[in-house]
PDB file of C-alpha atoms in Angstrom:
ATOM      1  CA  MET A  36     110.773  95.682  85.161  1.00 30.00           C
ATOM      2  CA  PRO A  37     108.294  98.320  83.836  1.00 36.00           C
ATOM      3  CA  GLU A  38     109.023 101.933  84.685  1.00 38.00           C
ATOM      4  CA  THR A  39     105.807 102.203  86.682  1.00 39.00           C
ATOM      5  CA  GLU A  40     107.014  99.565  89.126  1.00 44.00           C
ATOM      6  CA  ARG A  41     109.513 100.055  91.917  1.00 44.00           C
ATOM      7  CA  ARG A  42     113.001  99.081  90.811  1.00 43.00           C
ATOM      8  CA  ASP A  43     114.039  97.982  94.275  1.00 50.00           C
ATOM      9  CA  ASN A  44     112.592  97.459  97.718  1.00 56.00           C
ATOM     10  CA  ARG A  45     112.870 101.075  98.823  1.00 69.00           C
ATOM     11  CA  MET A  46     109.585 102.535  99.991  1.00 89.00           C
ATOM     12  CA  ILE A  47     108.641 106.055  98.960  1.00 97.00           C
ATOM     13  CA  ARG A  48     107.955 108.227 101.980  1.00 98.00           C
ATOM     14  CA  VAL A  49     105.605 111.200 101.975  1.00 98.00           C
ATOM     15  CA  TRP A  50     105.747 113.617 104.871  1.00 98.00           C
ATOM     16  CA  GLY A  51     102.464 115.415 105.530  1.00 98.00           C
ATOM     17  CA  ARG A  52      98.976 115.130 106.976  1.00 98.00           C
ATOM     18  CA  ASP A  53      96.315 113.628 104.745  1.00 97.00           C
ATOM     19  CA  ASN A  54      93.948 116.632 104.963  1.00 96.00           C
ATOM     20  CA  SER A  55      96.483 119.004 103.419  1.00 97.00           C
ATOM     21  CA  ASN A  56      95.514 119.891  99.858  1.00 97.00           C
ATOM     22  CA  ASN A  57      99.141 119.946  98.773  1.00 98.00           C
ATOM     23  CA  VAL A  58      99.745 116.526 100.290  1.00 98.00           C
ATOM     24  CA  LYS A  59      96.596 115.216  98.589  1.00 98.00           C
ATOM     25  CA  LYS A  60      98.118 116.079  95.199  1.00 98.00           C
ATOM     26  CA  VAL A  61     101.067 113.807  95.887  1.00 98.00           C
ATOM     27  CA  LEU A  62      99.005 110.958  97.322  1.00 98.00           C
ATOM     28  CA  TRP A  63      96.568 111.074  94.415  1.00 98.00           C
ATOM     29  CA  CYS A  64      99.442 110.929  91.923  1.00 98.00           C
ATOM     30  CA  LEU A  65     101.004 107.968  93.720  1.00 98.00           C
ATOM     31  CA  GLU A  66      97.685 106.119  93.835  1.00 98.00           C
ATOM     32  CA  GLU A  67      97.070 106.717  90.127  1.00 98.00           C
ATOM     33  CA  ALA A  68     100.569 105.452  89.338  1.00 97.00           C
ATOM     34  CA  GLY A  69     100.088 102.390  91.534  1.00 97.00           C
ATOM     35  CA  VAL A  70     103.264 103.084  93.488  1.00 96.00           C
ATOM     36  CA  PRO A  71     103.453 101.857  97.111  1.00 97.00           C
ATOM     37  CA  TYR A  72     104.346 104.497  99.670  1.00 98.00           C
ATOM     38  CA  GLU A  73     104.470 105.276 103.358  1.00 98.00           C
ATOM     39  CA  ARG A  74     102.900 108.499 104.637  1.00 98.00           C
ATOM     40  CA  ILE A  75     104.289 110.104 107.778  1.00 98.00           C
ATOM     41  CA  ASP A  76     101.982 112.449 109.671  1.00 98.00           C
ATOM     42  CA  ALA A  77     103.599 115.881 109.840  1.00 98.00           C
ATOM     43  CA  GLY A  78     102.384 119.453 109.996  1.00 97.00           C
ATOM     44  CA  GLY A  79      99.418 120.964 111.790  1.00 95.00           C
ATOM     45  CA  ALA A  80      98.592 119.154 115.027  1.00 95.00           C
ATOM     46  CA  PHE A  81     101.255 116.529 114.263  1.00 97.00           C
ATOM     47  CA  GLY A  82     104.141 118.999 114.425  1.00 97.00           C
ATOM     48  CA  LYS A  83     107.584 117.652 113.431  1.00 97.00           C
ATOM     49  CA  LEU A  84     108.272 120.547 111.040  1.00 98.00           C
ATOM     50  CA  ASP A  85     110.641 122.217 113.492  1.00 97.00           C
ATOM     51  CA  THR A  86     112.728 119.103 114.096  1.00 97.00           C
ATOM     52  CA  PRO A  87     116.310 118.856 112.819  1.00 97.00           C
ATOM     53  CA  GLU A  88     115.375 115.766 110.799  1.00 96.00           C
ATOM     54  CA  PHE A  89     112.634 117.571 108.903  1.00 97.00           C
ATOM     55  CA  GLY A  90     114.765 120.682 108.472  1.00 97.00           C
ATOM     56  CA  ARG A  91     117.368 118.595 106.666  1.00 97.00           C
ATOM     57  CA  LEU A  92     114.669 117.382 104.266  1.00 98.00           C
ATOM     58  CA  ASN A  93     113.061 120.760 103.639  1.00 98.00           C
ATOM     59  CA  PRO A  94     114.652 123.989 104.895  1.00 98.00           C
ATOM     60  CA  ASN A  95     111.313 125.723 104.263  1.00 98.00           C
ATOM     61  CA  ARG A  96     109.783 123.452 106.919  1.00 98.00           C
ATOM     62  CA  LYS A  97     106.588 122.898 104.965  1.00 98.00           C
ATOM     63  CA  ILE A  98     104.720 119.850 103.707  1.00 98.00           C
ATOM     64  CA  PRO A  99     104.695 117.793 101.587  1.00 98.00           C
ATOM     65  CA  VAL A 100     108.151 116.306 101.328  1.00 98.00           C
ATOM     66  CA  LEU A 101     108.915 113.251  99.203  1.00 98.00           C
ATOM     67  CA  GLU A 102     111.734 110.779  99.838  1.00 98.00           C
ATOM     68  CA  ASP A 103     112.413 108.347  97.020  1.00 97.00           C
ATOM     69  CA  GLY A 104     115.680 106.675  97.802  1.00 93.00           C
ATOM     70  CA  GLY A 105     118.305 109.387  97.547  1.00 93.00           C
ATOM     71  CA  THR A 106     115.885 111.832  95.923  1.00 97.00           C
ATOM     72  CA  VAL A 107     114.314 114.338  98.289  1.00 98.00           C
ATOM     73  CA  LEU A 108     111.812 116.842  96.912  1.00 98.00           C
ATOM     74  CA  TRP A 109     109.571 119.576  98.213  1.00 98.00           C
ATOM     75  CA  GLU A 110     106.970 121.786  96.454  1.00 98.00           C
ATOM     76  CA  SER A 111     103.921 119.708  95.613  1.00 98.00           C
ATOM     77  CA  ASN A 112     103.742 120.489  91.884  1.00 98.00           C
ATOM     78  CA  SER A 113     107.393 119.557  91.444  1.00 98.00           C
ATOM     79  CA  ILE A 114     106.802 116.301  93.312  1.00 98.00           C
ATOM     80  CA  VAL A 115     103.820 115.477  91.082  1.00 98.00           C
ATOM     81  CA  ARG A 116     105.840 116.182  87.930  1.00 97.00           C
ATOM     82  CA  TYR A 117     108.654 113.958  89.172  1.00 98.00           C
ATOM     83  CA  LEU A 118     106.400 111.072  90.143  1.00 98.00           C
ATOM     84  CA  ALA A 119     104.465 111.216  86.886  1.00 97.00           C
ATOM     85  CA  ALA A 120     107.631 111.327  84.795  1.00 97.00           C
ATOM     86  CA  ARG A 121     109.287 108.470  86.660  1.00 97.00           C
ATOM     87  CA  TYR A 122     106.377 106.163  87.407  1.00 97.00           C
ATOM     88  CA  ALA A 123     103.521 107.115  85.056  1.00 96.00           C
ATOM     89  CA  SER A 124     105.230 108.048  81.808  1.00 93.00           C
ATOM     90  CA  GLY A 125     102.789 107.788  78.954  1.00 88.00           C
ATOM     91  CA  SER A 126      99.748 108.151  81.195  1.00 91.00           C
ATOM     92  CA  LEU A 127      99.874 110.989  83.723  1.00 96.00           C
ATOM     93  CA  HIS A 128     103.024 112.296  82.036  1.00 91.00           C
ATOM     94  CA  ASP A 129     102.643 112.837  78.286  1.00 86.00           C
ATOM     95  CA  GLY A 130     105.734 112.149  76.222  1.00 88.00           C
ATOM     96  CA  ASP A 131     104.887 114.868  73.723  1.00 90.00           C
ATOM     97  CA  PRO A 132     106.496 118.135  74.931  1.00 92.00           C
ATOM     98  CA  ALA A 133     103.716 120.314  73.520  1.00 93.00           C
ATOM     99  CA  LYS A 134     100.939 118.270  75.140  1.00 90.00           C
ATOM    100  CA  ARG A 135     102.862 118.089  78.394  1.00 92.00           C
ATOM    101  CA  ALA A 136     103.321 121.862  78.391  1.00 94.00           C
ATOM    102  CA  GLN A 137      99.570 122.294  78.017  1.00 93.00           C
ATOM    103  CA  ALA A 138      99.098 120.180  81.133  1.00 94.00           C
ATOM    104  CA  ASP A 139     101.877 122.062  82.930  1.00 95.00           C
ATOM    105  CA  GLN A 140     100.154 125.374  82.309  1.00 97.00           C
ATOM    106  CA  TRP A 141      97.032 124.158  84.125  1.00 98.00           C
ATOM    107  CA  MET A 142      99.161 123.143  87.096  1.00 98.00           C
ATOM    108  CA  ASP A 143     100.609 126.637  87.278  1.00 97.00           C
ATOM    109  CA  TRP A 144      97.258 128.297  86.562  1.00 98.00           C
ATOM    110  CA  ALA A 145      95.609 126.558  89.487  1.00 98.00           C
ATOM    111  CA  SER A 146      98.440 127.309  91.895  1.00 97.00           C
ATOM    112  CA  ILE A 147      98.969 130.936  90.899  1.00 98.00           C
ATOM    113  CA  ASN A 148      95.423 132.056  90.168  1.00 98.00           C
ATOM    114  CA  PHE A 149      92.899 129.812  91.903  1.00 98.00           C
ATOM    115  CA  VAL A 150      94.685 128.957  95.160  1.00 98.00           C
ATOM    116  CA  PRO A 151      94.654 132.506  96.648  1.00 98.00           C
ATOM    117  CA  PRO A 152      90.866 133.049  96.566  1.00 98.00           C
ATOM    118  CA  PHE A 153      90.215 129.391  97.359  1.00 98.00           C
ATOM    119  CA  THR A 154      92.431 129.605 100.446  1.00 98.00           C
ATOM    120  CA  THR A 155      90.497 132.629 101.722  1.00 98.00           C
ATOM    121  CA  ILE A 156      87.223 130.725 101.368  1.00 98.00           C
ATOM    122  CA  PHE A 157      88.474 127.429 102.768  1.00 98.00           C
ATOM    123  CA  TRP A 158      90.314 128.776 105.784  1.00 98.00           C
ATOM    124  CA  ASN A 159      87.465 131.034 106.827  1.00 98.00           C
ATOM    125  CA  LEU A 160      84.680 128.482 106.423  1.00 98.00           C
ATOM    126  CA  ILE A 161      86.472 125.292 107.491  1.00 97.00           C
ATOM    127  CA  ARG A 162      89.366 126.221 109.758  1.00 96.00           C
ATOM    128  CA  THR A 163      88.214 129.428 111.433  1.00 98.00           C
ATOM    129  CA  ALA A 164      85.711 129.779 114.263  1.00 97.00           C
ATOM    130  CA  PRO A 165      82.429 131.350 113.044  1.00 97.00           C
ATOM    131  CA  GLU A 166      82.847 134.491 115.141  1.00 98.00           C
ATOM    132  CA  LYS A 167      86.274 135.142 113.624  1.00 98.00           C
ATOM    133  CA  ARG A 168      85.385 134.664 109.951  1.00 98.00           C
ATOM    134  CA  ASP A 169      85.851 137.513 107.495  1.00 98.00           C
ATOM    135  CA  MET A 170      82.728 137.031 105.414  1.00 98.00           C
ATOM    136  CA  VAL A 171      83.372 140.156 103.340  1.00 98.00           C
ATOM    137  CA  ALA A 172      86.665 138.629 102.198  1.00 98.00           C
ATOM    138  CA  VAL A 173      84.916 135.300 101.616  1.00 98.00           C
ATOM    139  CA  ALA A 174      82.266 136.885  99.388  1.00 98.00           C
ATOM    140  CA  ALA A 175      84.921 138.648  97.299  1.00 98.00           C
ATOM    141  CA  ALA A 176      86.964 135.466  97.034  1.00 98.00           C
ATOM    142  CA  ILE A 177      83.938 133.428  95.915  1.00 98.00           C
ATOM    143  CA  GLU A 178      83.300 135.932  93.134  1.00 98.00           C
ATOM    144  CA  THR A 179      86.939 135.805  91.997  1.00 98.00           C
ATOM    145  CA  ALA A 180      87.100 132.006  92.183  1.00 98.00           C
ATOM    146  CA  SER A 181      83.826 131.660  90.288  1.00 98.00           C
ATOM    147  CA  GLN A 182      85.092 133.860  87.471  1.00 98.00           C
ATOM    148  CA  LEU A 183      88.303 131.870  87.255  1.00 98.00           C
ATOM    149  CA  LEU A 184      86.453 128.570  87.095  1.00 98.00           C
ATOM    150  CA  THR A 185      84.552 129.716  84.020  1.00 98.00           C
ATOM    151  CA  ILE A 186      87.913 129.476  82.232  1.00 98.00           C
ATOM    152  CA  ALA A 187      88.358 125.850  83.241  1.00 98.00           C
ATOM    153  CA  ASP A 188      84.712 125.153  82.416  1.00 98.00           C
ATOM    154  CA  ALA A 189      85.164 126.500  78.878  1.00 98.00           C
ATOM    155  CA  THR A 190      88.201 124.269  78.344  1.00 98.00           C
ATOM    156  CA  LEU A 191      86.348 121.234  79.651  1.00 98.00           C
ATOM    157  CA  ALA A 192      83.569 121.841  77.127  1.00 98.00           C
ATOM    158  CA  ASP A 193      85.957 120.568  74.456  1.00 96.00           C
ATOM    159  CA  ARG A 194      87.755 117.737  76.235  1.00 97.00           C
ATOM    160  CA  PRO A 195      87.133 115.427  79.191  1.00 98.00           C
ATOM    161  CA  PHE A 196      90.184 116.468  81.184  1.00 98.00           C
ATOM    162  CA  LEU A 197      92.252 119.617  81.538  1.00 98.00           C
ATOM    163  CA  SER A 198      95.246 117.584  80.376  1.00 96.00           C
ATOM    164  CA  GLY A 199      93.429 116.424  77.243  1.00 95.00           C
ATOM    165  CA  GLU A 200      91.696 113.169  76.376  1.00 95.00           C
ATOM    166  CA  ALA A 201      92.989 111.410  79.494  1.00 96.00           C
ATOM    167  CA  LEU A 202      93.744 112.362  83.076  1.00 97.00           C
ATOM    168  CA  GLY A 203      97.192 113.891  83.463  1.00 97.00           C
ATOM    169  CA  ILE A 204      99.263 116.106  85.693  1.00 97.00           C
ATOM    170  CA  GLY A 205      97.305 119.160  84.566  1.00 98.00           C
ATOM    171  CA  ASP A 206      94.214 117.880  86.362  1.00 98.00           C
ATOM    172  CA  ILE A 207      95.801 117.224  89.725  1.00 98.00           C
ATOM    173  CA  PRO A 208      96.187 120.696  91.314  1.00 98.00           C
ATOM    174  CA  LEU A 209      92.717 121.990  90.459  1.00 98.00           C
ATOM    175  CA  GLY A 210      91.178 118.537  90.846  1.00 98.00           C
ATOM    176  CA  THR A 211      92.454 118.395  94.410  1.00 98.00           C
ATOM    177  CA  LEU A 212      90.738 121.676  95.279  1.00 98.00           C
ATOM    178  CA  ILE A 213      87.546 121.160  93.318  1.00 98.00           C
ATOM    179  CA  HIS A 214      86.290 118.543  95.790  1.00 98.00           C
ATOM    180  CA  ALA A 215      86.209 121.195  98.497  1.00 98.00           C
ATOM    181  CA  TRP A 216      84.704 123.743  96.093  1.00 98.00           C
ATOM    182  CA  PHE A 217      81.710 121.515  95.464  1.00 98.00           C
ATOM    183  CA  ASN A 218      81.308 120.664  99.145  1.00 98.00           C
ATOM    184  CA  LEU A 219      81.770 124.041 100.809  1.00 98.00           C
ATOM    185  CA  PRO A 220      78.616 125.764 102.138  1.00 97.00           C
ATOM    186  CA  ILE A 221      78.619 128.442  99.424  1.00 97.00           C
ATOM    187  CA  GLU A 222      76.611 129.428  96.368  1.00 97.00           C
ATOM    188  CA  ARG A 223      78.377 128.394  93.180  1.00 97.00           C
ATOM    189  CA  PRO A 224      77.790 129.205  89.524  1.00 97.00           C
ATOM    190  CA  ASP A 225      76.264 126.406  87.469  1.00 97.00           C
ATOM    191  CA  LEU A 226      79.283 125.290  85.454  1.00 98.00           C
ATOM    192  CA  VAL A 227      78.119 122.061  83.863  1.00 98.00           C
ATOM    193  CA  HIS A 228      81.401 121.028  82.244  1.00 98.00           C
ATOM    194  CA  LEU A 229      83.326 121.607  85.456  1.00 98.00           C
ATOM    195  CA  ARG A 230      80.759 119.558  87.354  1.00 98.00           C
ATOM    196  CA  SER A 231      80.971 116.714  84.824  1.00 98.00           C
ATOM    197  CA  TRP A 232      84.756 116.721  85.169  1.00 98.00           C
ATOM    198  CA  TYR A 233      84.451 116.511  88.942  1.00 98.00           C
ATOM    199  CA  ASP A 234      82.002 113.618  88.584  1.00 98.00           C
ATOM    200  CA  ARG A 235      84.524 111.812  86.366  1.00 98.00           C
ATOM    201  CA  LEU A 236      87.201 112.324  88.992  1.00 98.00           C
ATOM    202  CA  LEU A 237      84.943 110.893  91.684  1.00 98.00           C
ATOM    203  CA  GLU A 238      84.692 107.672  89.674  1.00 98.00           C
ATOM    204  CA  ARG A 239      88.435 107.125  90.003  1.00 98.00           C
ATOM    205  CA  PRO A 240      89.403 104.963  93.028  1.00 98.00           C
ATOM    206  CA  ALA A 241      92.645 106.923  93.515  1.00 98.00           C
ATOM    207  CA  TYR A 242      90.723 110.207  93.723  1.00 98.00           C
ATOM    208  CA  ALA A 243      88.071 108.803  96.040  1.00 98.00           C
ATOM    209  CA  LYS A 244      90.761 107.487  98.387  1.00 98.00           C
ATOM    210  CA  SER A 245      93.135 110.453  98.447  1.00 98.00           C
ATOM    211  CA  VAL A 246      91.064 113.538  97.706  1.00 98.00           C
ATOM    212  CA  ALA A 247      87.330 112.975  98.196  1.00 98.00           C
ATOM    213  CA  ILE A 248      87.516 112.797 101.984  1.00 97.00           C
ATOM    214  CA  PRO A 249      85.672 114.929 104.567  1.00 97.00           C
ATOM    215  CA  LEU A 250      86.817 118.545 104.717  1.00 96.00           C
ATOM    216  CA  SER A 251      88.859 119.487 107.736  1.00 94.00           C
TER     217      SER A 251
END
């Protein structure tokens, strides 16, 4: 049986709500790999994070959590790396260590550098009542995020995906957030290569299903 197929009848379980950006990473990866899974609503209005059952899965009590048979993982980037290596080797997961490291660096870059300003923008504009928004912080975060995205834009001038010639794990963290970036009510710099990359992502059924959903 090919590596990308399930080796038994166990169903992968993903704990987390579908509007969580970190959960979206995992769902997108699973959809790209063609792996069946069950998603369990957890976090936010769904609760469950303070239950003993969830605490045994993730002592940090955060989503997402992946159950794949006896393998239990938390931290979304680690889950994506695992899924790609096990079920999408040769596609999402490059077998060449040097090429894979180049994709890995974009995963870390997005999480370490872009997530903080993005979170300030997203939470204020989408999940905070208008009268409670810190628009000074939002303006500063938009400037920081815009500057950071020029780095990705420059890379995408030379190749179609951050991971290289094909979609890979390096595209997933930033690709998950870029849908919101292009749909938030903000002024954005005209980064043509970044926009073309986003348009290519939108053409992918897995992305349209798991990531390109209404912001909430």
